mmCIF file of C-alpha atoms in Angstrom:
data_model
loop_
_atom_site.group_PDB
_atom_site.id
_atom_site.type_symbol
_atom_site.label_atom_id
_atom_site.label_comp_id
_atom_site.label_asym_id
_atom_site.label_seq_id
_atom_site.Cartn_x
_atom_site.Cartn_y
_atom_site.Cartn_z
ATOM 1 C CA MET A 1 99.503 94.001 68.608
ATOM 2 C CA THR A 2 96.194 92.208 68.124
ATOM 3 C CA LEU A 3 93.767 92.682 70.459
ATOM 4 C CA THR A 4 91.369 90.120 71.958
ATOM 5 C CA THR A 5 87.836 90.191 73.337
ATOM 6 C CA ALA A 6 87.973 88.046 76.040
ATOM 7 C CA ALA A 7 87.058 89.435 79.384
ATOM 8 C CA ILE A 8 89.996 89.671 82.083
ATOM 9 C CA LEU A 9 88.496 92.000 83.976
ATOM 10 C CA THR A 10 85.079 93.623 84.834
ATOM 11 C CA LEU A 11 83.505 96.903 85.944
ATOM 12 C CA PRO A 12 82.870 95.532 89.544
ATOM 13 C CA ASP A 13 86.258 94.027 89.530
ATOM 14 C CA PHE A 14 87.841 97.447 88.557
ATOM 15 C CA LEU A 15 85.405 99.337 91.079
ATOM 16 C CA ALA A 16 86.580 96.813 93.802
ATOM 17 C CA HIS A 17 90.280 97.725 92.514
ATOM 18 C CA TRP A 18 89.724 101.484 92.662
ATOM 19 C CA ARG A 19 87.840 101.469 96.029
ATOM 20 C CA GLY A 20 90.526 99.270 97.803
ATOM 21 C CA HIS A 21 93.148 101.576 96.911
ATOM 22 C CA ARG A 22 90.929 104.603 97.803
ATOM 23 C CA ALA A 23 90.638 103.145 101.021
ATOM 24 C CA LEU A 24 94.199 102.686 101.692
ATOM 25 C CA THR A 25 94.892 106.189 100.911
ATOM 26 C CA ARG A 26 92.619 107.351 103.165
ATOM 27 C CA ARG A 27 94.081 105.473 105.962
ATOM 28 C CA VAL A 28 97.679 107.333 104.982
ATOM 29 C CA ILE A 29 95.867 110.725 104.900
ATOM 30 C CA GLU A 30 94.969 109.818 108.464
ATOM 31 C CA ALA A 31 98.125 108.370 109.916
ATOM 32 C CA PHE A 32 100.173 112.027 109.140
ATOM 33 C CA PRO A 33 100.127 114.240 112.149
ATOM 34 C CA GLU A 34 97.837 117.240 111.292
ATOM 35 C CA ASP A 35 100.920 119.775 111.435
ATOM 36 C CA GLN A 36 102.995 117.465 109.176
ATOM 37 C CA LEU A 37 100.380 117.023 106.187
ATOM 38 C CA PHE A 38 101.092 120.223 104.347
ATOM 39 C CA ALA A 39 104.280 121.068 105.587
ATOM 40 C CA PHE A 40 106.533 118.493 106.014
ATOM 41 C CA THR A 41 108.845 116.971 103.056
ATOM 42 C CA PRO A 42 111.745 114.758 103.668
ATOM 43 C CA ALA A 43 113.619 115.721 100.067
ATOM 44 C CA PRO A 44 112.943 118.853 98.951
ATOM 45 C CA PRO A 45 111.668 120.003 95.992
ATOM 46 C CA MET A 46 109.156 117.239 96.441
ATOM 47 C CA ARG A 47 105.697 118.213 97.866
ATOM 48 C CA PRO A 48 104.149 117.638 100.939
ATOM 49 C CA PHE A 49 102.107 114.725 101.009
ATOM 50 C CA GLY A 50 98.675 116.619 101.510
ATOM 51 C CA GLN A 51 99.473 118.394 98.281
ATOM 52 C CA MET A 52 99.690 115.219 96.285
ATOM 53 C CA ALA A 53 96.553 113.673 98.210
ATOM 54 C CA VAL A 54 94.630 116.773 96.469
ATOM 55 C CA GLU A 55 95.924 115.843 93.253
ATOM 56 C CA LEU A 56 94.944 112.284 93.606
ATOM 57 C CA LEU A 57 91.401 113.547 95.109
ATOM 58 C CA PHE A 58 90.826 116.169 91.520
ATOM 59 C CA VAL A 59 92.380 112.899 89.144
ATOM 60 C CA GLY A 60 89.892 110.490 90.868
ATOM 61 C CA GLU A 61 87.038 113.216 90.606
ATOM 62 C CA MET A 62 87.965 114.189 87.160
ATOM 63 C CA THR A 63 88.406 110.012 86.292
ATOM 64 C CA LEU A 64 84.717 109.099 87.331
ATOM 65 C CA THR A 65 83.496 112.524 85.915
ATOM 66 C CA GLY A 66 85.426 111.459 82.534
ATOM 67 C CA LEU A 67 84.061 107.627 82.583
ATOM 68 C CA SER A 68 80.660 108.704 83.338
ATOM 69 C CA THR A 69 80.371 111.432 81.112
ATOM 70 C CA GLY A 70 83.134 111.522 78.508
ATOM 71 C CA ARG A 71 83.953 114.878 79.516
ATOM 72 C CA TRP A 72 87.307 115.881 81.464
ATOM 73 C CA PRO A 73 87.054 119.250 82.345
ATOM 74 C CA GLU A 74 90.701 119.818 83.875
ATOM 75 C CA PRO A 75 90.287 120.854 87.654
ATOM 76 C CA ASP A 76 91.551 123.962 89.489
ATOM 77 C CA TRP A 77 94.313 122.580 90.934
ATOM 78 C CA ALA A 78 95.226 125.361 93.212
ATOM 79 C CA SER A 79 91.397 125.226 94.666
ATOM 80 C CA GLY A 80 91.706 122.090 97.124
ATOM 81 C CA PRO A 81 91.079 121.647 100.386
ATOM 82 C CA GLN A 82 94.081 123.119 102.550
ATOM 83 C CA ASP A 83 93.921 121.041 105.840
ATOM 84 C CA LYS A 84 93.237 117.364 107.168
ATOM 85 C CA ALA A 85 89.558 117.401 107.902
ATOM 86 C CA ALA A 86 88.887 119.267 104.424
ATOM 87 C CA LEU A 87 90.618 116.670 102.463
ATOM 88 C CA LEU A 88 89.498 114.048 104.588
ATOM 89 C CA GLN A 89 85.482 115.365 103.630
ATOM 90 C CA GLY A 90 86.350 115.869 99.910
ATOM 91 C CA TRP A 91 88.313 112.052 100.172
ATOM 92 C CA ASP A 92 84.809 110.831 101.356
ATOM 93 C CA ALA A 93 82.421 112.859 99.290
ATOM 94 C CA LEU A 94 84.285 111.219 96.251
ATOM 95 C CA THR A 95 83.877 107.647 97.918
ATOM 96 C CA GLN A 96 80.199 108.463 98.020
ATOM 97 C CA ARG A 97 79.916 109.668 94.472
ATOM 98 C CA LEU A 98 81.705 106.521 93.323
ATOM 99 C CA GLU A 99 79.024 104.330 94.966
ATOM 100 C CA THR A 100 76.001 106.043 93.346
ATOM 101 C CA GLU A 101 77.752 106.754 89.896
ATOM 102 C CA PHE A 102 80.193 104.480 88.890
ATOM 103 C CA PRO A 103 77.121 101.855 88.182
ATOM 104 C CA GLY A 104 76.334 104.128 85.419
ATOM 105 C CA VAL A 105 80.078 103.767 84.021
ATOM 106 C CA THR A 106 79.503 101.111 80.753
ATOM 107 C CA ALA A 107 82.225 98.678 79.617
ATOM 108 C CA GLU A 108 82.093 100.987 76.131
ATOM 109 C CA ALA A 109 83.730 103.775 78.154
ATOM 110 C CA PHE A 110 87.037 101.475 79.120
ATOM 111 C CA THR A 111 87.521 100.729 75.812
ATOM 112 C CA ARG A 112 86.748 103.967 73.435
ATOM 113 C CA THR A 113 89.031 106.680 73.375
ATOM 114 C CA HIS A 114 88.501 109.846 75.737
ATOM 115 C CA HIS A 115 90.500 113.291 75.763
ATOM 116 C CA LEU A 116 92.438 114.114 78.543
ATOM 117 C CA PRO A 117 93.861 117.551 79.279
ATOM 118 C CA TRP A 118 97.155 115.518 78.950
ATOM 119 C CA GLY A 119 96.299 113.738 75.873
ATOM 120 C CA GLU A 120 94.035 111.116 73.833
ATOM 121 C CA MET A 121 93.732 107.781 75.197
ATOM 122 C CA PRO A 122 91.588 104.626 75.597
ATOM 123 C CA GLY A 123 89.452 104.875 79.075
ATOM 124 C CA TRP A 124 90.900 101.802 80.258
ATOM 125 C CA VAL A 125 94.687 103.603 80.247
ATOM 126 C CA ALA A 126 93.179 106.915 81.604
ATOM 127 C CA ALA A 127 91.437 104.902 84.678
ATOM 128 C CA ILE A 128 94.468 102.689 85.729
ATOM 129 C CA TYR A 129 96.647 105.625 85.177
ATOM 130 C CA ALA A 130 94.379 107.447 87.923
ATOM 131 C CA VAL A 131 94.976 104.384 90.257
ATOM 132 C CA ASP A 132 98.266 103.937 89.651
ATOM 133 C CA ASN A 133 99.308 107.508 90.046
ATOM 134 C CA GLU A 134 97.858 107.045 93.776
ATOM 135 C CA ILE A 135 99.548 104.167 94.342
ATOM 136 C CA HIS A 136 102.881 105.966 93.212
ATOM 137 C CA HIS A 137 102.423 109.165 95.441
ATOM 138 C CA ARG A 138 101.124 107.279 98.453
ATOM 139 C CA GLY A 139 104.130 104.860 98.094
ATOM 140 C CA GLN A 140 105.974 108.120 98.705
ATOM 141 C CA GLY A 141 103.849 109.136 101.790
ATOM 142 C CA TYR A 142 105.011 105.913 103.395
ATOM 143 C CA VAL A 143 108.403 106.919 103.091
ATOM 144 C CA TYR A 144 107.312 110.642 104.473
ATOM 145 C CA LEU A 145 105.690 108.787 107.062
ATOM 146 C CA ARG A 146 108.582 106.090 108.028
ATOM 147 C CA ALA A 147 110.893 109.525 108.463
ATOM 148 C CA LEU A 148 108.146 110.875 110.932
ATOM 149 C CA GLY A 149 109.053 107.862 113.051
ATOM 150 C CA THR A 150 105.325 106.995 112.093
ATOM 151 C CA GLU A 151 104.081 102.924 111.136
ATOM 152 C CA PRO A 152 102.702 103.388 107.780
ATOM 153 C CA PRO A 153 98.808 101.243 107.359
ATOM 154 C CA ALA A 154 99.854 97.816 105.937
ATOM 155 C CA PHE A 155 99.860 97.884 101.917
ATOM 156 C CA TYR A 156 98.097 94.671 101.563
ATOM 157 C CA GLU A 157 94.756 95.595 103.263
ATOM 158 C CA ARG A 158 92.319 97.312 101.238
ATOM 159 C CA MET B 1 78.185 92.380 94.023
ATOM 160 C CA THR B 2 77.335 91.012 90.082
ATOM 161 C CA LEU B 3 79.884 90.331 87.820
ATOM 162 C CA THR B 4 79.111 91.613 84.191
ATOM 163 C CA THR B 5 81.213 89.176 81.439
ATOM 164 C CA ALA B 6 81.495 92.877 79.535
ATOM 165 C CA ALA B 7 85.617 92.806 78.603
ATOM 166 C CA ILE B 8 86.916 96.250 79.648
ATOM 167 C CA LEU B 9 90.728 94.799 79.744
ATOM 168 C CA THR B 10 91.957 92.454 77.223
ATOM 169 C CA LEU B 11 95.455 90.322 77.585
ATOM 170 C CA PRO B 12 97.326 92.811 75.357
ATOM 171 C CA ASP B 13 96.404 95.763 77.404
ATOM 172 C CA PHE B 14 97.609 94.041 80.394
ATOM 173 C CA LEU B 15 100.832 92.891 78.987
ATOM 174 C CA ALA B 16 101.340 96.349 77.902
ATOM 175 C CA HIS B 17 100.806 97.828 81.433
ATOM 176 C CA TRP B 18 102.981 95.640 83.091
ATOM 177 C CA ARG B 19 105.658 95.847 80.501
ATOM 178 C CA GLY B 20 105.464 99.503 80.396
ATOM 179 C CA HIS B 21 105.820 99.691 84.307
ATOM 180 C CA ARG B 22 108.722 97.397 84.305
ATOM 181 C CA ALA B 23 110.196 99.696 81.807
ATOM 182 C CA LEU B 24 110.058 102.498 84.154
ATOM 183 C CA THR B 25 111.268 100.728 86.966
ATOM 184 C CA ARG B 26 114.248 99.606 85.283
ATOM 185 C CA ARG B 27 115.272 103.251 84.798
ATOM 186 C CA VAL B 28 114.887 104.121 88.282
ATOM 187 C CA ILE B 29 117.208 101.073 89.100
ATOM 188 C CA GLU B 30 119.647 102.539 86.506
ATOM 189 C CA ALA B 31 119.078 106.104 88.324
ATOM 190 C CA PHE B 32 120.637 104.917 91.741
ATOM 191 C CA PRO B 33 124.395 105.355 92.399
ATOM 192 C CA GLU B 34 126.115 101.765 92.276
ATOM 193 C CA ASP B 35 127.112 102.344 95.493
ATOM 194 C CA GLN B 36 123.599 103.644 97.247
ATOM 195 C CA LEU B 37 121.221 101.345 95.648
ATOM 196 C CA PHE B 38 121.695 98.233 98.010
ATOM 197 C CA ALA B 39 123.128 100.452 101.119
ATOM 198 C CA PHE B 40 121.138 103.611 101.103
ATOM 199 C CA THR B 41 117.688 104.349 102.899
ATOM 200 C CA PRO B 42 116.721 107.575 103.921
ATOM 201 C CA ALA B 43 114.147 106.218 106.631
ATOM 202 C CA PRO B 44 115.228 103.294 108.752
ATOM 203 C CA PRO B 45 113.870 100.943 109.132
ATOM 204 C CA MET B 46 112.771 101.110 105.317
ATOM 205 C CA ARG B 47 115.071 98.584 103.200
ATOM 206 C CA PRO B 48 117.094 100.024 100.200
ATOM 207 C CA PHE B 49 115.875 100.438 97.044
ATOM 208 C CA GLY B 50 118.252 97.044 95.684
ATOM 209 C CA GLN B 51 116.505 94.830 98.190
ATOM 210 C CA MET B 52 112.879 96.070 97.148
ATOM 211 C CA ALA B 53 113.878 95.900 93.561
ATOM 212 C CA VAL B 54 115.240 92.173 94.261
ATOM 213 C CA GLU B 55 111.501 91.487 95.722
ATOM 214 C CA LEU B 56 109.647 92.916 92.427
ATOM 215 C CA LEU B 57 112.046 91.115 90.299
ATOM 216 C CA PHE B 58 111.161 87.665 92.473
ATOM 217 C CA VAL B 59 106.766 88.820 92.386
ATOM 218 C CA GLY B 60 107.283 89.101 89.059
ATOM 219 C CA GLU B 61 108.854 85.811 88.254
ATOM 220 C CA MET B 62 106.246 83.880 90.242
ATOM 221 C CA THR B 63 103.313 86.000 88.763
ATOM 222 C CA LEU B 64 104.244 85.173 84.939
ATOM 223 C CA THR B 65 105.058 81.140 85.987
ATOM 224 C CA GLY B 66 101.610 81.422 88.321
ATOM 225 C CA LEU B 67 99.480 82.844 85.225
ATOM 226 C CA SER B 68 100.912 80.496 82.467
ATOM 227 C CA THR B 69 101.343 77.296 84.487
ATOM 228 C CA GLY B 70 98.550 77.815 87.696
ATOM 229 C CA ARG B 71 102.041 76.792 89.753
ATOM 230 C CA TRP B 72 102.947 79.717 92.712
ATOM 231 C CA PRO B 73 106.473 78.327 94.110
ATOM 232 C CA GLU B 74 107.491 80.778 96.503
ATOM 233 C CA PRO B 75 110.984 82.293 95.539
ATOM 234 C CA ASP B 76 113.870 81.776 97.911
ATOM 235 C CA TRP B 77 113.545 85.603 98.985
ATOM 236 C CA ALA B 78 117.285 85.695 100.271
ATOM 237 C CA SER B 79 119.062 84.096 96.806
ATOM 238 C CA GLY B 80 118.566 87.212 94.700
ATOM 239 C CA PRO B 81 120.982 89.826 93.050
ATOM 240 C CA GLN B 82 123.057 91.711 95.219
ATOM 241 C CA ASP B 83 124.586 94.314 93.055
ATOM 242 C CA LYS B 84 123.265 96.810 90.184
ATOM 243 C CA ALA B 85 124.486 94.614 87.036
ATOM 244 C CA ALA B 86 123.178 91.537 88.358
ATOM 245 C CA LEU B 87 119.489 92.878 89.305
ATOM 246 C CA LEU B 88 119.397 94.757 85.973
ATOM 247 C CA GLN B 89 120.637 91.429 84.302
ATOM 248 C CA GLY B 90 117.465 89.453 86.159
ATOM 249 C CA TRP B 91 115.558 92.076 85.275
ATOM 250 C CA ASP B 92 116.150 91.930 81.716
ATOM 251 C CA ALA B 93 115.849 88.299 81.272
ATOM 252 C CA LEU B 94 112.499 88.476 82.937
ATOM 253 C CA THR B 95 111.449 90.927 80.294
ATOM 254 C CA GLN B 96 112.779 88.400 77.724
ATOM 255 C CA ARG B 97 110.392 85.749 79.489
ATOM 256 C CA LEU B 98 107.608 88.080 79.492
ATOM 257 C CA GLU B 99 107.726 88.388 75.644
ATOM 258 C CA THR B 100 107.927 84.880 75.228
ATOM 259 C CA GLU B 101 105.789 83.102 77.439
ATOM 260 C CA PHE B 102 102.715 85.733 78.043
ATOM 261 C CA PRO B 103 101.161 84.996 75.078
ATOM 262 C CA GLY B 104 100.704 81.273 76.510
ATOM 263 C CA VAL B 105 98.766 82.858 79.244
ATOM 264 C CA THR B 106 95.042 82.775 78.404
ATOM 265 C CA ALA B 107 92.048 84.971 79.681
ATOM 266 C CA GLU B 108 90.771 81.870 82.119
ATOM 267 C CA ALA B 109 93.984 82.063 83.994
ATOM 268 C CA PHE B 110 92.600 85.738 84.944
ATOM 269 C CA THR B 111 89.344 84.779 86.217
ATOM 270 C CA ARG B 112 89.770 81.505 88.095
ATOM 271 C CA THR B 113 91.236 80.931 91.628
ATOM 272 C CA HIS B 114 94.935 80.676 92.364
ATOM 273 C CA HIS B 115 96.821 79.580 95.030
ATOM 274 C CA LEU B 116 99.402 81.791 96.156
ATOM 275 C CA PRO B 117 101.821 81.553 99.075
ATOM 276 C CA TRP B 118 99.756 84.635 100.663
ATOM 277 C CA GLY B 119 96.057 83.345 100.133
ATOM 278 C CA GLU B 120 93.589 82.195 97.122
ATOM 279 C CA MET B 121 92.649 84.882 94.969
ATOM 280 C CA PRO B 122 91.285 85.103 91.437
ATOM 281 C CA GLY B 123 93.984 85.788 88.752
ATOM 282 C CA TRP B 124 93.391 89.376 88.091
ATOM 283 C CA VAL B 125 93.815 90.186 91.722
ATOM 284 C CA ALA B 126 97.081 88.288 92.087
ATOM 285 C CA ALA B 127 98.237 89.946 88.739
ATOM 286 C CA ILE B 128 97.381 93.790 89.503
ATOM 287 C CA TYR B 129 99.049 93.063 92.720
ATOM 288 C CA ALA B 130 102.520 92.252 91.209
ATOM 289 C CA VAL B 131 102.092 95.352 89.114
ATOM 290 C CA ASP B 132 100.628 97.751 92.297
ATOM 291 C CA ASN B 133 103.620 96.411 94.456
ATOM 292 C CA GLU B 134 105.984 97.384 92.019
ATOM 293 C CA ILE B 135 104.326 101.172 91.676
ATOM 294 C CA HIS B 136 104.169 101.298 95.446
ATOM 295 C CA HIS B 137 107.965 100.394 96.168
ATOM 296 C CA ARG B 138 109.005 102.656 92.588
ATOM 297 C CA GLY B 139 107.442 105.265 94.410
ATOM 298 C CA GLN B 140 109.432 105.087 97.288
ATOM 299 C CA GLY B 141 112.551 104.723 95.426
ATOM 300 C CA TYR B 142 111.883 108.002 93.874
ATOM 301 C CA VAL B 143 112.106 109.774 97.595
ATOM 302 C CA TYR B 144 115.248 107.833 97.888
ATOM 303 C CA LEU B 145 116.689 109.429 94.498
ATOM 304 C CA ARG B 146 115.350 112.801 95.693
ATOM 305 C CA ALA B 147 117.004 112.325 98.869
ATOM 306 C CA LEU B 148 120.475 111.405 97.195
ATOM 307 C CA GLY B 149 119.897 114.607 95.003
ATOM 308 C CA THR B 150 118.858 112.763 91.908
ATOM 309 C CA GLU B 151 115.972 113.773 89.647
ATOM 310 C CA PRO B 152 114.284 110.315 89.362
ATOM 311 C CA PRO B 153 112.881 109.292 85.701
ATOM 312 C CA ALA B 154 109.142 110.688 84.426
ATOM 313 C CA PHE B 155 106.474 108.854 86.088
ATOM 314 C CA TYR B 156 103.958 109.261 83.385
ATOM 315 C CA GLU B 157 106.729 107.606 80.361
ATOM 316 C CA ARG B 158 106.780 103.815 80.018
#
């Protein structure tokens, strides 16, 4: 496949995309009853949504660090927040980091190869995977919420 | 927000992204038992996955047409396939259209404004929304499959 050099996406476009999805995921986390977030699963062996959201938080942190610095240290997956308040606090801390650190990400970081714990890939692939993985698990969270009798936030609002 | 002109994504990158997700969604459709695809829901009022997949097919068709021609005619949502074989046939027909028609999509189609049935937006936003919506509903399909006792295809394989 021949790569063209025409720009179809800018850094601010990508930031807006990522930021919008993270805002929606935050509303989904908030929509869960406190006592169900880290406990409920409608379809074992699927994890409770809180555990998925910790993964999303860690992958997000790693992706921002990786795009900014080229280093992708694997997080300690078992070390995450274990209740809703701590999860939202971590979520908001990464939101703040995005605002301050994303301006330091270069376009070149999206086109060169990065070494992730799960393989080598262009920065674009690593970055969009983080967002896609968030959409994927958040979509699962929508089913969890419906199974709990709660109407999820509107998907098209970011 | 100031837009930069640096390319972080090319047309072939986007095609590979879209194509990879559509291949995974096809495997998820295939994984459903024929008699459950358009019937089962684990959390009413959520739709059966077959109905969601028809929406994804129609949005995909509309998005390819829109990016290629600038026209976004709203599909007749009630006119879609109603069984697994017809759904997969429609899915594969769009895959073939992507291969032949996407090379006619210009980078400019991603940056200019399009008029969709649900509002005005840049081509990039319209295009990535189609993929995101597919990831979102397919993630829901994963829960449906688990609730049916079926292991879904691996998310990271495209």
